[in-house]
Coordinates of C-alpha atoms in Angstrom, one line a residue:
Chain K
M1195 CA 141.4 332.7 276.2
K1196 CA 143.9 331.6 273.7
I1197 CA 144.1 333.5 270.0
K1198 CA 145.1 331.2 267.3
A1199 CA 145.6 331.8 263.6
S1200 CA 143.5 329.3 261.8
S1201 CA 144.2 330.5 258.0
A1202 CA 146.0 333.7 256.2
D1203 CA 142.9 335.8 257.3
T1204 CA 140.8 333.6 259.9
L1205 CA 141.7 333.4 263.8
I1206 CA 139.9 331.3 266.2
I1207 CA 139.7 332.3 270.0
Y1208 CA 139.6 329.1 272.4
F1209 CA 137.8 329.7 275.9
S1210 CA 138.2 326.2 276.8
N1211 CA 138.4 322.5 275.8
K1212 CA 135.4 321.5 277.8
I1213 CA 131.6 321.9 276.7
E1214 CA 130.1 323.3 279.9
E1215 CA 127.7 325.9 280.6
Q1216 CA 130.4 328.2 282.3
T1217 CA 132.2 328.1 278.9
S1218 CA 129.0 328.9 276.9
L1219 CA 128.7 331.8 278.9
K1220 CA 132.2 333.0 278.2
V1221 CA 131.7 332.5 274.5
M1222 CA 128.2 334.5 274.6
R1223 CA 129.7 337.5 276.8
A1224 CA 132.8 337.4 274.2
Y1225 CA 130.6 337.2 270.9
N1226 CA 128.1 339.7 272.2
N1227 CA 130.9 342.3 273.2
L1228 CA 132.4 341.5 269.4
L1229 CA 129.1 342.7 268.1
D1230 CA 129.3 345.4 270.0
L1231 CA 132.4 346.7 269.0
H1232 CA 131.5 347.0 265.4
L1233 CA 135.2 346.3 264.4
E1234 CA 135.7 347.4 260.5
G1235 CA 136.8 344.6 257.9
I1236 CA 135.6 341.7 259.8
F1237 CA 133.5 339.4 257.2
E1238 CA 132.4 336.5 259.7
I1239 CA 131.9 335.9 263.5
I1240 CA 131.2 332.2 263.9
P1241 CA 130.6 331.2 267.7
S1242 CA 130.3 327.4 268.7
Y1243 CA 131.0 325.4 271.9
T1244 CA 134.2 326.5 273.1
S1245 CA 135.6 328.7 270.2
I1246 CA 134.7 332.1 268.3
Y1247 CA 136.3 332.3 264.8
I1248 CA 136.9 335.5 262.9
H1249 CA 137.1 335.9 259.4
Y1250 CA 138.8 339.3 258.9
D1251 CA 139.7 341.4 255.5
I1252 CA 143.5 341.2 254.9
L1253 CA 143.7 344.6 253.5
F1254 CA 142.5 345.8 257.2
Y1255 CA 144.3 343.4 259.5
D1256 CA 146.9 340.9 260.0
F1257 CA 147.0 338.7 262.5
L1258 CA 149.3 339.8 265.1
L1259 CA 147.3 343.4 264.9
L1260 CA 143.7 341.6 265.1
K1261 CA 145.0 339.6 267.9
Q1262 CA 146.8 342.4 269.8
I1263 CA 143.3 344.6 269.2
L1264 CA 141.0 341.7 270.5
E1265 CA 143.4 341.2 273.3
E1266 CA 143.0 344.7 274.4
K1267 CA 139.2 345.5 273.5
L1268 CA 137.8 341.9 274.3
D1269 CA 135.7 342.4 277.7
L1270 CA 135.0 338.7 279.1
N1271 CA 133.7 340.2 282.0
S1272 CA 130.7 342.6 280.4
A1273 CA 127.5 341.7 281.9
L1274 CA 125.9 339.4 279.5
E1275 CA 122.9 341.5 277.8
N1276 CA 119.7 339.5 278.0
N1277 CA 119.2 339.4 274.5
S1278 CA 118.5 335.7 274.4
K1279 CA 115.2 334.2 273.5
F1280 CA 113.3 331.3 275.4
I1281 CA 111.8 329.2 272.8
N1282 CA 108.7 326.7 273.6
I1283 CA 108.7 324.0 270.9
D1284 CA 105.7 321.8 270.7
V1285 CA 106.7 318.4 270.0
Y1286 CA 104.7 315.4 269.1
Y1287 CA 106.6 312.0 270.5
G1288 CA 104.6 309.3 268.9
L1289 CA 106.2 306.3 267.6
D1290 CA 105.1 307.1 263.8
V1291 CA 107.2 309.9 263.9
G1292 CA 109.6 309.1 266.6
F1293 CA 111.4 306.1 264.7
D1294 CA 114.1 305.3 267.4
L1295 CA 112.0 305.6 270.3
E1296 CA 111.2 301.7 270.7
Q1297 CA 115.2 301.3 270.5
I1298 CA 116.1 303.9 273.1
S1299 CA 113.6 302.4 275.2
K1300 CA 114.7 298.7 274.9
K1301 CA 118.7 300.3 275.0
T1302 CA 118.1 302.0 278.5
A1303 CA 115.4 300.1 279.8
I1304 CA 113.3 303.2 280.6
S1305 CA 109.8 303.4 279.4
I1306 CA 108.9 305.6 276.3
D1307 CA 106.6 307.6 278.2
E1308 CA 109.4 308.2 280.7
I1309 CA 111.8 308.9 277.9
I1310 CA 109.4 311.7 277.0
K1311 CA 109.2 313.1 280.4
I1312 CA 113.0 313.1 280.9
H1313 CA 113.3 314.7 277.3
S1314 CA 110.6 317.5 277.6
S1315 CA 111.4 318.6 281.2
K1316 CA 114.7 320.1 280.8
I1317 CA 115.5 323.4 279.2
Y1318 CA 118.3 323.1 276.8
N1319 CA 121.1 325.7 275.7
V1320 CA 121.7 326.8 272.4
Y1321 CA 125.6 325.7 272.2
A1322 CA 126.2 326.0 268.4
I1323 CA 124.5 326.1 265.0
G1324 CA 126.1 324.5 261.9
F1325 CA 125.8 321.3 259.9
L1326 CA 122.9 322.7 258.3
P1327 CA 121.4 326.1 258.2
G1328 CA 119.6 326.3 261.6
F1329 CA 120.5 323.2 263.1
A1330 CA 120.8 323.9 266.7
Y1331 CA 123.2 321.9 268.9
L1332 CA 120.9 321.7 272.1
G1333 CA 122.8 320.4 275.7
N1334 CA 122.8 318.7 278.0
V1335 CA 120.5 315.9 277.4
S1336 CA 120.0 313.8 281.1
K1337 CA 122.5 311.0 281.3
K1338 CA 119.6 308.6 281.6
I1339 CA 118.9 309.0 278.2
D1340 CA 122.6 309.5 276.7
I1341 CA 122.7 307.1 273.9
S1342 CA 125.3 307.2 271.0
R1343 CA 124.4 307.9 267.2
L1344 CA 123.2 305.2 264.8
D1345 CA 125.7 303.1 263.5
T1346 CA 124.5 303.6 260.0
P1347 CA 123.2 307.2 259.2
R1348 CA 119.6 307.5 257.6
K1349 CA 119.9 308.7 254.0
I1350 CA 116.7 311.1 254.7
V1351 CA 115.7 312.5 258.2
P1352 CA 112.5 314.6 257.6
K1353 CA 112.3 318.1 258.4
G1354 CA 111.2 318.8 261.9
S1355 CA 112.4 315.6 263.3
V1356 CA 113.6 315.9 267.0
A1357 CA 116.5 314.1 267.8
I1358 CA 119.3 312.9 270.4
A1359 CA 122.7 312.1 270.3
N1360 CA 125.0 311.3 273.6
S1361 CA 124.3 314.6 275.7
Q1362 CA 122.8 316.7 272.6
T1363 CA 119.3 317.0 271.3
A1364 CA 118.3 319.0 268.0
V1365 CA 115.9 319.5 265.6
Y1366 CA 116.5 318.5 262.0
P1367 CA 115.7 322.1 260.2
Q1368 CA 115.3 320.5 256.6
D1369 CA 115.0 317.1 254.9
S1370 CA 118.8 315.8 255.6
P1371 CA 120.9 312.7 255.7
G1372 CA 121.5 312.0 259.6
G1373 CA 122.8 309.6 262.5
W1374 CA 121.0 311.2 265.6
N1375 CA 118.2 308.8 267.0
I1376 CA 114.7 310.2 266.2
I1377 CA 112.2 311.1 269.1
G1378 CA 109.5 312.9 267.8
K1379 CA 108.6 315.9 265.4
T1380 CA 107.8 319.7 265.5
T1381 CA 106.3 322.2 263.0
Y1382 CA 108.5 324.8 264.5
N1383 CA 111.0 326.2 261.6
F1384 CA 114.3 326.9 262.4
F1385 CA 115.4 327.9 258.9
N1386 CA 113.1 329.9 256.8
K1387 CA 114.0 331.6 253.5
D1388 CA 110.8 334.1 254.3
L1389 CA 112.5 334.9 257.9
K1390 CA 114.2 338.3 257.6
N1391 CA 117.2 336.9 259.3
L1392 CA 117.0 333.4 258.1
S1393 CA 116.6 331.7 261.4
N1394 CA 114.6 331.7 264.4
I1395 CA 117.1 330.6 266.5
K1396 CA 121.0 331.7 267.9
V1397 CA 123.6 330.3 270.0
G1398 CA 122.8 331.7 273.6
D1399 CA 118.8 330.9 273.0
K1400 CA 117.2 328.5 275.6
I1401 CA 115.0 326.0 274.4
K1402 CA 112.0 323.8 276.1
F1403 CA 110.4 321.0 274.2
N1404 CA 106.5 320.5 275.0
P1405 CA 105.0 317.1 274.4
I1406 CA 101.7 317.6 272.2
S1407 CA 99.4 314.9 271.3
K1408 CA 99.0 313.7 267.6
D1409 CA 95.7 315.9 267.2
E1410 CA 97.4 318.9 268.2
F1411 CA 100.2 318.3 266.1
L1412 CA 98.2 317.5 263.0
K1413 CA 96.0 320.9 263.8
Q1414 CA 99.5 322.6 263.6
K1415 CA 99.8 321.2 260.1
G1416 CA 102.2 318.3 261.1
V1417 CA 102.8 316.1 258.7
I1418 CA 103.2 312.4 259.9
Chain O
M570 CA 116.4 342.6 227.5
S571 CA 117.9 339.2 228.8
I572 CA 120.1 336.1 227.7
K573 CA 118.1 332.8 227.1
I574 CA 119.9 329.5 227.9
L575 CA 119.9 327.0 225.1
N576 CA 121.3 323.8 226.1
S577 CA 121.2 322.0 229.5
P578 CA 124.2 323.0 231.4
I579 CA 126.0 320.2 233.4
F580 CA 126.5 322.3 236.6
A581 CA 126.1 326.2 236.1
S582 CA 125.1 328.5 238.8
I583 CA 125.2 332.5 239.3
Q584 CA 127.6 333.2 242.0
D585 CA 129.7 336.3 243.2
I586 CA 132.1 336.7 246.0
G587 CA 129.8 335.1 248.7
R588 CA 127.1 335.4 251.4
F589 CA 128.8 336.8 254.1
S590 CA 127.5 337.4 257.9
F591 CA 125.1 334.4 258.0
S592 CA 127.5 331.7 259.1
N593 CA 126.7 331.7 262.5
I594 CA 123.3 330.3 261.8
G595 CA 125.0 327.7 259.8
V596 CA 124.4 329.2 256.2
T597 CA 127.4 328.4 253.9
T598 CA 129.2 331.6 252.4
S599 CA 129.3 329.8 249.0
G600 CA 130.7 332.1 246.4
V601 CA 133.0 331.6 243.3
M602 CA 135.5 328.9 243.5
D603 CA 138.3 330.5 241.3
E604 CA 138.3 334.5 242.6
Y605 CA 141.3 335.3 239.8
A606 CA 139.2 334.3 236.9
Y607 CA 136.3 336.2 238.4
F608 CA 138.0 339.4 239.2
M609 CA 139.6 339.3 235.8
A610 CA 136.3 339.1 234.0
N611 CA 135.0 341.5 236.1
Q612 CA 138.0 344.0 235.7
L613 CA 137.7 343.0 231.5
L614 CA 134.0 344.4 231.6
E615 CA 134.8 347.3 234.4
N616 CA 132.1 345.9 236.3
K617 CA 132.1 346.3 240.1
K618 CA 134.7 344.3 241.7
D619 CA 132.0 342.1 243.3
E620 CA 129.4 342.1 240.3
N621 CA 127.6 338.7 239.8
I622 CA 128.9 336.2 237.1
I623 CA 127.8 332.7 235.7
E624 CA 130.1 329.9 236.9
V625 CA 130.3 326.9 234.4
Y626 CA 131.6 323.4 235.6
Y627 CA 132.8 321.3 232.3
S628 CA 131.8 324.3 229.6
N629 CA 128.7 323.1 227.9
F630 CA 126.8 326.4 228.1
N631 CA 125.3 328.1 224.9
F632 CA 122.8 331.0 225.3
I633 CA 121.4 333.5 222.7
V634 CA 121.0 337.5 223.9
N635 CA 117.9 339.2 222.7
C636 CA 119.8 342.8 223.0
N637 CA 123.3 344.3 222.8
T638 CA 125.4 343.4 225.4
Q639 CA 129.2 342.7 226.5
I640 CA 130.3 339.6 228.0
A641 CA 133.8 338.3 228.7
I642 CA 134.9 334.6 229.2
T643 CA 137.6 333.6 231.6
G644 CA 138.7 331.0 233.8
A645 CA 139.2 327.3 232.1
Y646 CA 140.6 327.5 228.6
C647 CA 137.5 326.1 226.2
E648 CA 136.4 326.6 222.8
V649 CA 134.0 329.4 222.5
Y650 CA 131.7 330.2 219.3
I651 CA 129.9 333.3 218.4
N652 CA 127.5 332.9 215.7
K653 CA 129.7 329.7 215.0
Q654 CA 132.9 331.8 214.5
L655 CA 136.0 330.4 217.1
K656 CA 137.3 332.9 219.5
P657 CA 139.9 333.4 222.1
T658 CA 139.0 333.6 225.7
W659 CA 139.9 335.6 228.3
Q660 CA 138.8 339.0 226.5
T661 CA 135.4 340.9 226.3
Y662 CA 133.1 340.1 223.2
S663 CA 130.6 342.7 222.0
L664 CA 127.3 340.9 221.3
K665 CA 124.1 342.1 219.4
K666 CA 120.6 341.2 219.4
G667 CA 120.3 337.5 218.3
D668 CA 123.9 336.5 218.6
I669 CA 124.5 332.8 219.7
V670 CA 127.3 332.0 222.0
E671 CA 128.3 328.6 222.6
V672 CA 130.9 327.9 225.6
S673 CA 132.0 324.6 224.2
K674 CA 134.8 321.8 224.2
L675 CA 137.1 322.1 227.5
L676 CA 140.9 322.3 226.7
S677 CA 142.5 322.8 230.2
G678 CA 141.3 323.8 233.3
C679 CA 137.5 322.6 234.8
I680 CA 135.7 326.1 235.4
V681 CA 134.4 328.7 232.9
Y682 CA 133.3 332.1 233.8
I683 CA 131.1 334.0 231.9
G684 CA 130.9 337.6 233.0
I685 CA 128.2 339.9 231.5
K686 CA 128.2 343.8 231.4
N687 CA 126.9 345.3 234.9
G688 CA 125.7 341.9 235.7
I689 CA 122.7 340.0 235.6
K690 CA 119.6 341.9 236.7
I691 CA 118.5 340.0 239.6
P692 CA 117.8 340.8 243.3
K693 CA 120.6 340.0 245.9
Q694 CA 118.9 337.4 248.4
F695 CA 120.6 337.8 252.1
G696 CA 123.2 340.1 250.7
S697 CA 124.6 338.3 247.8
Y698 CA 123.7 336.9 244.4
S699 CA 125.7 333.4 245.2
T700 CA 123.5 330.5 244.6
S701 CA 123.6 328.3 247.7
I702 CA 122.4 324.8 246.5
K703 CA 122.4 323.3 250.1
E704 CA 120.0 326.1 251.5
K705 CA 118.1 326.8 248.0
I706 CA 119.0 330.5 248.0
G707 CA 120.4 333.1 246.1
G708 CA 120.8 333.1 242.1
I709 CA 117.9 332.0 240.4
D710 CA 115.6 330.2 243.1
G711 CA 118.6 329.3 245.0
R712 CA 118.9 326.2 241.8
L713 CA 121.3 325.5 239.2
L714 CA 120.7 327.2 236.0
K715 CA 119.1 325.1 233.3
K716 CA 117.8 325.2 229.6
G717 CA 115.4 327.9 229.0
D718 CA 116.0 329.8 232.0
I719 CA 115.9 333.8 231.1
L720 CA 118.6 335.9 232.8
P721 CA 117.8 339.7 232.3
I722 CA 120.6 342.1 231.7
E723 CA 121.1 345.6 230.5
N724 CA 121.1 347.0 226.8
I725 CA 124.6 348.1 226.3
C726 CA 125.6 350.2 223.4
S727 CA 129.2 351.2 223.9
F728 CA 131.8 349.0 224.2
N729 CA 135.5 349.1 225.2
K730 CA 137.1 346.3 223.6
R731 CA 139.9 344.7 226.1
K732 CA 141.9 341.3 226.7
I733 CA 144.3 339.9 229.6
S734 CA 147.8 340.3 228.5
S735 CA 149.6 337.2 227.9
K736 CA 151.6 337.3 231.1
Y737 CA 148.6 337.2 233.3
L738 CA 147.1 334.5 232.0
P739 CA 147.0 331.0 234.3
K740 CA 148.4 327.9 233.2
Y741 CA 146.1 324.7 234.3
K742 CA 148.6 322.0 235.1
E743 CA 147.6 318.3 235.9
E744 CA 149.9 318.7 239.3
L745 CA 149.5 321.4 241.6
Q746 CA 151.6 322.5 244.7
L747 CA 149.5 323.3 247.5
R748 CA 150.9 326.1 250.1
V749 CA 149.9 324.9 253.6
I750 CA 149.7 327.2 256.9
L751 CA 149.9 324.9 259.8
S752 CA 147.3 325.7 262.1
Y753 CA 144.2 324.4 264.0
Q754 CA 145.0 321.2 265.6
E755 CA 148.8 320.8 264.0
E756 CA 150.1 320.1 267.3
Y757 CA 148.4 316.7 267.5
F758 CA 150.0 315.6 264.5
T759 CA 153.8 314.2 265.1
K760 CA 156.4 315.5 263.4
E761 CA 156.5 312.0 261.4
Q762 CA 153.1 312.4 260.4
K763 CA 153.5 316.1 259.2
N764 CA 156.8 314.8 257.2
K765 CA 154.4 312.2 255.7
F766 CA 152.2 314.7 254.8
F767 CA 154.4 317.0 253.1
S768 CA 156.6 314.5 251.2
S769 CA 153.5 312.5 249.6
I770 CA 151.8 313.0 246.5
Y771 CA 148.1 312.8 246.7
T772 CA 145.5 312.0 244.2
I773 CA 142.2 313.8 243.7
S774 CA 139.3 311.7 244.5
N775 CA 135.9 311.7 242.7
E776 CA 134.6 313.2 245.8
F777 CA 135.4 316.8 244.3
N778 CA 132.6 319.4 244.3
R779 CA 132.2 323.2 245.5
M780 CA 131.9 321.6 249.0
A781 CA 135.4 319.8 249.5
C782 CA 138.1 318.0 247.8
K783 CA 138.6 314.6 249.1
L784 CA 142.2 312.9 248.4
K785 CA 143.8 309.7 248.4
G786 CA 147.5 308.9 249.3
E787 CA 149.5 308.3 252.1
K788 CA 147.3 307.9 255.3
I789 CA 148.1 310.4 257.6
D790 CA 147.4 309.9 261.6
C791 CA 146.3 312.2 264.3
E792 CA 146.7 311.8 268.0
I793 CA 143.3 312.8 268.5
D794 CA 139.8 311.4 267.2
G795 CA 138.0 314.6 266.9
V796 CA 137.4 318.2 268.5
I797 CA 134.9 319.8 270.0
S798 CA 133.0 321.1 266.8
E799 CA 134.4 324.4 265.8
A800 CA 134.2 326.9 262.8
I801 CA 136.3 325.7 259.4
S802 CA 138.0 328.1 257.4
F803 CA 138.0 328.2 253.6
G804 CA 141.1 325.8 252.3
A805 CA 140.9 324.0 255.7
I806 CA 142.7 320.4 255.6
Q807 CA 140.5 318.0 257.5
I808 CA 141.9 314.9 258.5
P809 CA 139.2 312.1 259.6
K810 CA 140.0 308.6 260.8
D811 CA 140.7 307.1 257.6
G812 CA 143.6 309.5 257.1
Q813 CA 142.7 310.7 253.8
P814 CA 143.0 314.8 253.6
I815 CA 139.8 316.5 252.8
I816 CA 139.8 320.2 251.5
L817 CA 137.2 322.5 252.6
L818 CA 136.2 324.9 249.9
K819 CA 133.5 327.7 249.4
E820 CA 130.3 325.7 250.1
R821 CA 131.6 324.2 253.0
Q822 CA 129.8 323.4 256.1
T823 CA 130.2 326.1 258.8
I824 CA 131.4 324.0 261.6
G825 CA 132.9 320.6 262.0
G826 CA 134.7 318.3 264.3
Y827 CA 137.1 316.6 262.5
P828 CA 140.8 317.3 263.6
K829 CA 142.7 319.8 261.0
I830 CA 146.5 320.0 260.3
G831 CA 146.1 323.3 258.5
T832 CA 144.9 325.4 255.8
V833 CA 145.5 325.8 252.2
L834 CA 146.5 329.3 251.0
T835 CA 143.3 330.7 249.5
I836 CA 144.9 331.7 246.1
D837 CA 145.9 328.1 246.1
C838 CA 142.3 326.4 246.6
F839 CA 141.5 329.1 243.7
K840 CA 143.7 327.0 241.4
L841 CA 142.8 323.6 243.2
A842 CA 138.9 324.4 241.9
Q843 CA 140.3 324.1 238.4
L844 CA 141.9 320.4 238.9
R845 CA 139.9 317.4 237.8
P846 CA 139.5 313.7 239.8
N847 CA 142.7 311.7 239.4
M848 CA 145.0 315.1 239.4
K849 CA 147.9 315.1 241.6
I850 CA 148.5 317.3 244.2
K851 CA 151.6 318.1 246.9
F852 CA 151.6 320.1 250.1
K853 CA 153.9 322.5 251.0
E854 CA 154.6 324.2 254.3
I855 CA 154.6 328.2 254.2
S856 CA 154.5 330.6 256.9
L857 CA 151.5 332.5 258.4
N858 CA 153.6 335.9 257.5
E859 CA 154.5 334.9 254.1
A860 CA 150.9 333.6 253.5
Q861 CA 149.7 336.8 254.9
K862 CA 151.8 338.6 252.3
K863 CA 150.7 337.0 249.2
L864 CA 146.6 337.2 250.3
K865 CA 147.3 340.9 250.5
E866 CA 149.2 341.1 247.2
F867 CA 146.3 339.2 245.5
Y868 CA 143.5 341.2 247.2
N869 CA 145.7 344.7 246.5
S870 CA 146.0 343.7 243.0
F871 CA 142.0 344.0 242.4
S872 CA 141.2 346.7 244.7

């Protein structure tokens, strides 16, 4: 654990310099522990792949004081409370919504059916949320379909698009420009102003994608 | 009891100090770009420190009131007319039913703040009044203000006339020195690159908005291409592959993967917000200790 000042009133705790499940668990433990500590004068705590960022009130702490408190109080060995959710997400993997399926099949020499099977048979961890509200970075996608971002990002990726890029997968929570490879679409809402917490998802949750038919997708009010 | 917007503002929104504690799910903090002008407006009106305010880019904001109220105009210097009579800014104005206010020609600076006694009576959304355009939350339906909008306010009958003493009035220059705390990935920038960074004059490009300020000038090289995505501070300076610095501002994305050489001192970001494309900036290093002292002084002076 290495604590560095990132600005006059923010700091960042690094746990490793590699994306791996072990690191993610450390981040989760520290993040839950930090929330439990209920430290006063903290504006923001943002966990990511290998780090946790804290924005603090400069009238409460300076960097050295908060660093010392964190070093003393932060318990990285605390049992990870099982408050992470397991979320099943229905995905329609059709060519009419999965714009890049054919291209991925060509590049990897794996059939579209097999790509769908590979993508939907794994349980993914939510490593980080950012880029857009509710945009969850999920990993790790099987090396067999590990494919890099598009050379030119699309101007609009439709809300609900399920995408892959390298070893990561994600769902676009709203219409947005984006350069990931689109393989399907879901009606599951990751970010919604009507939700109590704005989001259905948090770092540490687990996600599995279930293939559904076009009929089922349309029944769920999916839009092609 | 309300004010009604009479013209089509170029870019105006309701803001406050920002929306905190949702960044962990990717929601931007948003909030006023120039906290100095914001706090001063609320102080003039004896409002709550974190009351909402109208943030107006490039001036051009006309409205009529249908009750008695008091307002304060701070930020960029501009021509303000009340019932066609020219008034100075950085002071309070008492208005009565039917008065028309025109926030007109910009003289210097870029963002005007219009504070209203006891604020605009709208509900907070997720803990804040701030309009966050990308997320479409806060303010009025999460959008920019437009012609015909009716903003509910209180009827106020007793006033204290106040103005800011001239020694506290900001000067908006065409050139600005921004103090930088070396931080984040600074170790991946060689001494030579850092020297280049601190000795060059940069020009503000057209890509300058509430999210970020992209600069043009000497190319800065970094030994690494990117980092594992991590949270980004207000004022963080990203160096993408093209070597042109990007300063991240209030409506920045929450996490990102470009290497960062350091962070512009918060208070200087407020000054930067008042600049425009083609104006010049220079960076100057400041120690963490000194930066914390300056920031503490700033917030203490408003608490």
